PDB file of C-alpha atoms in Angstrom:
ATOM      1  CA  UNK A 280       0.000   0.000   0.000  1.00 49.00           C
ATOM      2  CA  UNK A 281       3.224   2.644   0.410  1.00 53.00           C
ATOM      3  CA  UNK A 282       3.735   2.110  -2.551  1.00 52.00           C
ATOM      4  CA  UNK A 283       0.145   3.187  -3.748  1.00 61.00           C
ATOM      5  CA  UNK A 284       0.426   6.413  -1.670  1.00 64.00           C
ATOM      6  CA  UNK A 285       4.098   6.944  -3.366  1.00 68.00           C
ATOM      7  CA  UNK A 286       2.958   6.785  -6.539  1.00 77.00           C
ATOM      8  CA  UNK A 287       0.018   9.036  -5.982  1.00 70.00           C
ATOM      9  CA  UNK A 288       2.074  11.446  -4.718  1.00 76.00           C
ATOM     10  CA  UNK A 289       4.129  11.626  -7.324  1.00 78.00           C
ATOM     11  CA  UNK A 290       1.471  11.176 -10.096  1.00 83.00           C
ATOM     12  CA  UNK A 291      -1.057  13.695  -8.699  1.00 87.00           C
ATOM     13  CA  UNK A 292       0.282  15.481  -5.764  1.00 91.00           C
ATOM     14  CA  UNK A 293       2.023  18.898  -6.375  1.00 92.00           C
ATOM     15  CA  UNK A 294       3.091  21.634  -3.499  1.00 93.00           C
ATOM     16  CA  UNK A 295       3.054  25.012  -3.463  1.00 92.00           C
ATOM     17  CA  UNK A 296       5.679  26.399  -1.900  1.00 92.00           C
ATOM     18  CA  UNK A 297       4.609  30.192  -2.114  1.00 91.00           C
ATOM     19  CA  UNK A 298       1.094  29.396  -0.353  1.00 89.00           C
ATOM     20  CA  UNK A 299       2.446  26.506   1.355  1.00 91.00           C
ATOM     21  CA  UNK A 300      -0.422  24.651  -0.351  1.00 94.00           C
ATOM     22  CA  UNK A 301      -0.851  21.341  -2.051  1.00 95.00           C
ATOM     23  CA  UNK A 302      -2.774  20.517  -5.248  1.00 94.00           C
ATOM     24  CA  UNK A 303      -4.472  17.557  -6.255  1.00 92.00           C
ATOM     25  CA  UNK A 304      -5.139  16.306  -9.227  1.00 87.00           C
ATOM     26  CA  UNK A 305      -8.259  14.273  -8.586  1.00 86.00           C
ATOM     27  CA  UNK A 306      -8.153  10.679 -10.568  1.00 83.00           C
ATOM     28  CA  UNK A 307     -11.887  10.941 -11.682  1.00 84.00           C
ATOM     29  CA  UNK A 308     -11.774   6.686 -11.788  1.00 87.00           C
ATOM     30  CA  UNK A 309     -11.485   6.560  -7.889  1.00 88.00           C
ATOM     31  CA  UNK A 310     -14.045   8.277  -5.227  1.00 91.00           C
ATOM     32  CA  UNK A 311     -14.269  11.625  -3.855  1.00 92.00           C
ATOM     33  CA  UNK A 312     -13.534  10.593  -0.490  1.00 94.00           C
ATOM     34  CA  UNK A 313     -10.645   7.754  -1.355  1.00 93.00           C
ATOM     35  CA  UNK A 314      -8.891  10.769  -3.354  1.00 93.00           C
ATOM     36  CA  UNK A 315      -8.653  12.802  -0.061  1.00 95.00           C
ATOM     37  CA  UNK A 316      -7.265   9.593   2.152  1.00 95.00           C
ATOM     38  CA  UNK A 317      -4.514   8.636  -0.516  1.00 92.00           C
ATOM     39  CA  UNK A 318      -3.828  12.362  -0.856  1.00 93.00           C
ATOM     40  CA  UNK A 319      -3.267  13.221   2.812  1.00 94.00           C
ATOM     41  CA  UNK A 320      -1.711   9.536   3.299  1.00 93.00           C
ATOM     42  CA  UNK A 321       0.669  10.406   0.132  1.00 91.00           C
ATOM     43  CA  UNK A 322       1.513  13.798   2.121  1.00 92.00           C
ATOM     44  CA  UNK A 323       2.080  12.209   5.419  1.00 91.00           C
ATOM     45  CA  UNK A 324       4.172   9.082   3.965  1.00 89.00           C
ATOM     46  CA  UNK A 325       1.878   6.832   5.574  1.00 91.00           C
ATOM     47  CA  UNK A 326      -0.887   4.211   4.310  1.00 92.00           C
ATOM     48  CA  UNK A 327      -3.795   5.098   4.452  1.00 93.00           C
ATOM     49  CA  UNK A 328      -4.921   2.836   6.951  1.00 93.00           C
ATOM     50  CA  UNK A 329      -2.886   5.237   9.353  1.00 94.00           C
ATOM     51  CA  UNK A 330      -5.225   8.048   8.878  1.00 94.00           C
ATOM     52  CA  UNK A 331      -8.497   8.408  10.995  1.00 95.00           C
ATOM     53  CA  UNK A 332     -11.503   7.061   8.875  1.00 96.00           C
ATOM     54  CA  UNK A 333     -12.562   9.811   7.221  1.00 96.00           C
ATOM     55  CA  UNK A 334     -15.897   9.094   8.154  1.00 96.00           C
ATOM     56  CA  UNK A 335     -15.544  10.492  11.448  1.00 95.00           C
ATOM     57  CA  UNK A 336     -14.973  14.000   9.842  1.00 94.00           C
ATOM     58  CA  UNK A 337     -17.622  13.565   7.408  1.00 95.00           C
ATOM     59  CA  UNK A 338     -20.136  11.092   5.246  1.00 96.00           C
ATOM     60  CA  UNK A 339     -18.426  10.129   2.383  1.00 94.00           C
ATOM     61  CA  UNK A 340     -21.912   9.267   1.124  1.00 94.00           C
ATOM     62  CA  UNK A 341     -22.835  12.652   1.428  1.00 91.00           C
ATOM     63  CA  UNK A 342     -19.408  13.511  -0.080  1.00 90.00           C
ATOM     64  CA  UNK A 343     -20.348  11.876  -3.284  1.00 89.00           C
ATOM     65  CA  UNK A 344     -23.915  13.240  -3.357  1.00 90.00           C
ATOM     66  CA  UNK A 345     -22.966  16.628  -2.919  1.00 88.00           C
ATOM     67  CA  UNK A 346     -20.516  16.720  -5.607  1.00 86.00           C
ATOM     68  CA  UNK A 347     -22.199  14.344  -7.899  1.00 82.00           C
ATOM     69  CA  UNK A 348     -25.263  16.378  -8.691  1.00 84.00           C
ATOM     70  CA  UNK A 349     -23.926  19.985  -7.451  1.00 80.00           C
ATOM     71  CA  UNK A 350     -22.077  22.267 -10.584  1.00 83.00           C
ATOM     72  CA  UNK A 351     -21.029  24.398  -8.091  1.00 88.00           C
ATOM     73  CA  UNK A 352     -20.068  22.855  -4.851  1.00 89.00           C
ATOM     74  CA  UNK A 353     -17.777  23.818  -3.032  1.00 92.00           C
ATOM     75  CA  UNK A 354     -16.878  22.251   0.463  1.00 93.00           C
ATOM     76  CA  UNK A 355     -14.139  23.143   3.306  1.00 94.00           C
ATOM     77  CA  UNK A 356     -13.483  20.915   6.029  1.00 95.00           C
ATOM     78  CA  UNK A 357     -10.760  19.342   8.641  1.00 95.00           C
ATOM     79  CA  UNK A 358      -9.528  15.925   8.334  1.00 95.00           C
ATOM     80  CA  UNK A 359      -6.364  14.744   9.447  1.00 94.00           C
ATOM     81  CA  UNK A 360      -4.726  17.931  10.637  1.00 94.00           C
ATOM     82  CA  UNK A 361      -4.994  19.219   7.571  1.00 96.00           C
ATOM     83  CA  UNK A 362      -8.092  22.000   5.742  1.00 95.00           C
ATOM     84  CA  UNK A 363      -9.194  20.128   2.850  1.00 97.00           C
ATOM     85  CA  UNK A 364     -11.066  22.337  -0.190  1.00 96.00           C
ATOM     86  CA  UNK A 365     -12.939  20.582  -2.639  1.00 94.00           C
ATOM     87  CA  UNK A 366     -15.077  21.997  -5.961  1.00 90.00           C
ATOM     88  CA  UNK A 367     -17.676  21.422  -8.194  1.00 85.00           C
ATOM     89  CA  UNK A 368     -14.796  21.427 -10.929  1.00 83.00           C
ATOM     90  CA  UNK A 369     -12.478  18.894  -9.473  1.00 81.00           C
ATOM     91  CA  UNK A 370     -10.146  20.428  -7.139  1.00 86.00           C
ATOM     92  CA  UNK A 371      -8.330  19.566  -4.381  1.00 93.00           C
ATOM     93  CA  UNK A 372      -6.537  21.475  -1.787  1.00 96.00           C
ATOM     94  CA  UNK A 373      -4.789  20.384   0.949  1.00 96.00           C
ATOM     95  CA  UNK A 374      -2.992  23.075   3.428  1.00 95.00           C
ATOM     96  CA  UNK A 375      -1.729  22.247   6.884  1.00 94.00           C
ATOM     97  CA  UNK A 376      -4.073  23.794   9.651  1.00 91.00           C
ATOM     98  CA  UNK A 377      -1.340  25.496  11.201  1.00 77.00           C
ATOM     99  CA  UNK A 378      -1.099  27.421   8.207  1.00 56.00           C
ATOM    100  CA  UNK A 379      -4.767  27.712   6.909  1.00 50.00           C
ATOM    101  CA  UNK A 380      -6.175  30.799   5.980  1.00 52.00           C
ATOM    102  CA  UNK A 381      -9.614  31.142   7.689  1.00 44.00           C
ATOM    103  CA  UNK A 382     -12.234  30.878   4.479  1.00 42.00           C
ATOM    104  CA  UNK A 383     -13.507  34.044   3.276  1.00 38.00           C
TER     105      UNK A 383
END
């Protein structure tokens, strides 16, 4: 499975160094939710069985709903020690919370 989170990293993850910010680019084949755990896991350098079930933070159900019928969703929350940003669009931001912005 490390090698799973490696290779996402390295396939989809990019950082920002100048908002300290990382990018995903979401593999449309795979879930909402499972792109957030192998992104954060890929971040961390751990598998994702590591990480708290994301469940805990929110319904992944719900996730998928939201953002399979919604053109312009857009969702904020905590997972992990890290704000997570999703859109309607695709995107995926990941920023530590110790250097998140507070949304606007």
């Amino acid at each position: 499975m490390m090698a799973q989170t490696n290779d996402w990293k390295d396939a989809r993850v990019t950082y920002d160094e100048a908002t300290g910010s990382y990018r995903v680019d979401r593999d449309s084949s795979e879930l909402l939710s499972t792109n957030v755990v192998l992104s954060i896991a890929a971040i961390e350098g751990v598998r994702p069985t590591q990480l708290p079930p994301l469940a805990q933070t929110i319904d992944p159900d719900a996730l998928e709903t939201v953002f399979g019928r919604s053109e312009d969703a857009l969702l904020s929350f905590s997972y992990a020690g890290y704000r997570v940003t999703l859109d309607a669009l695709g995107s995926i931001e990941v920023v530590p919370i110790g250097d998140a912005q507070p949304l606007q």
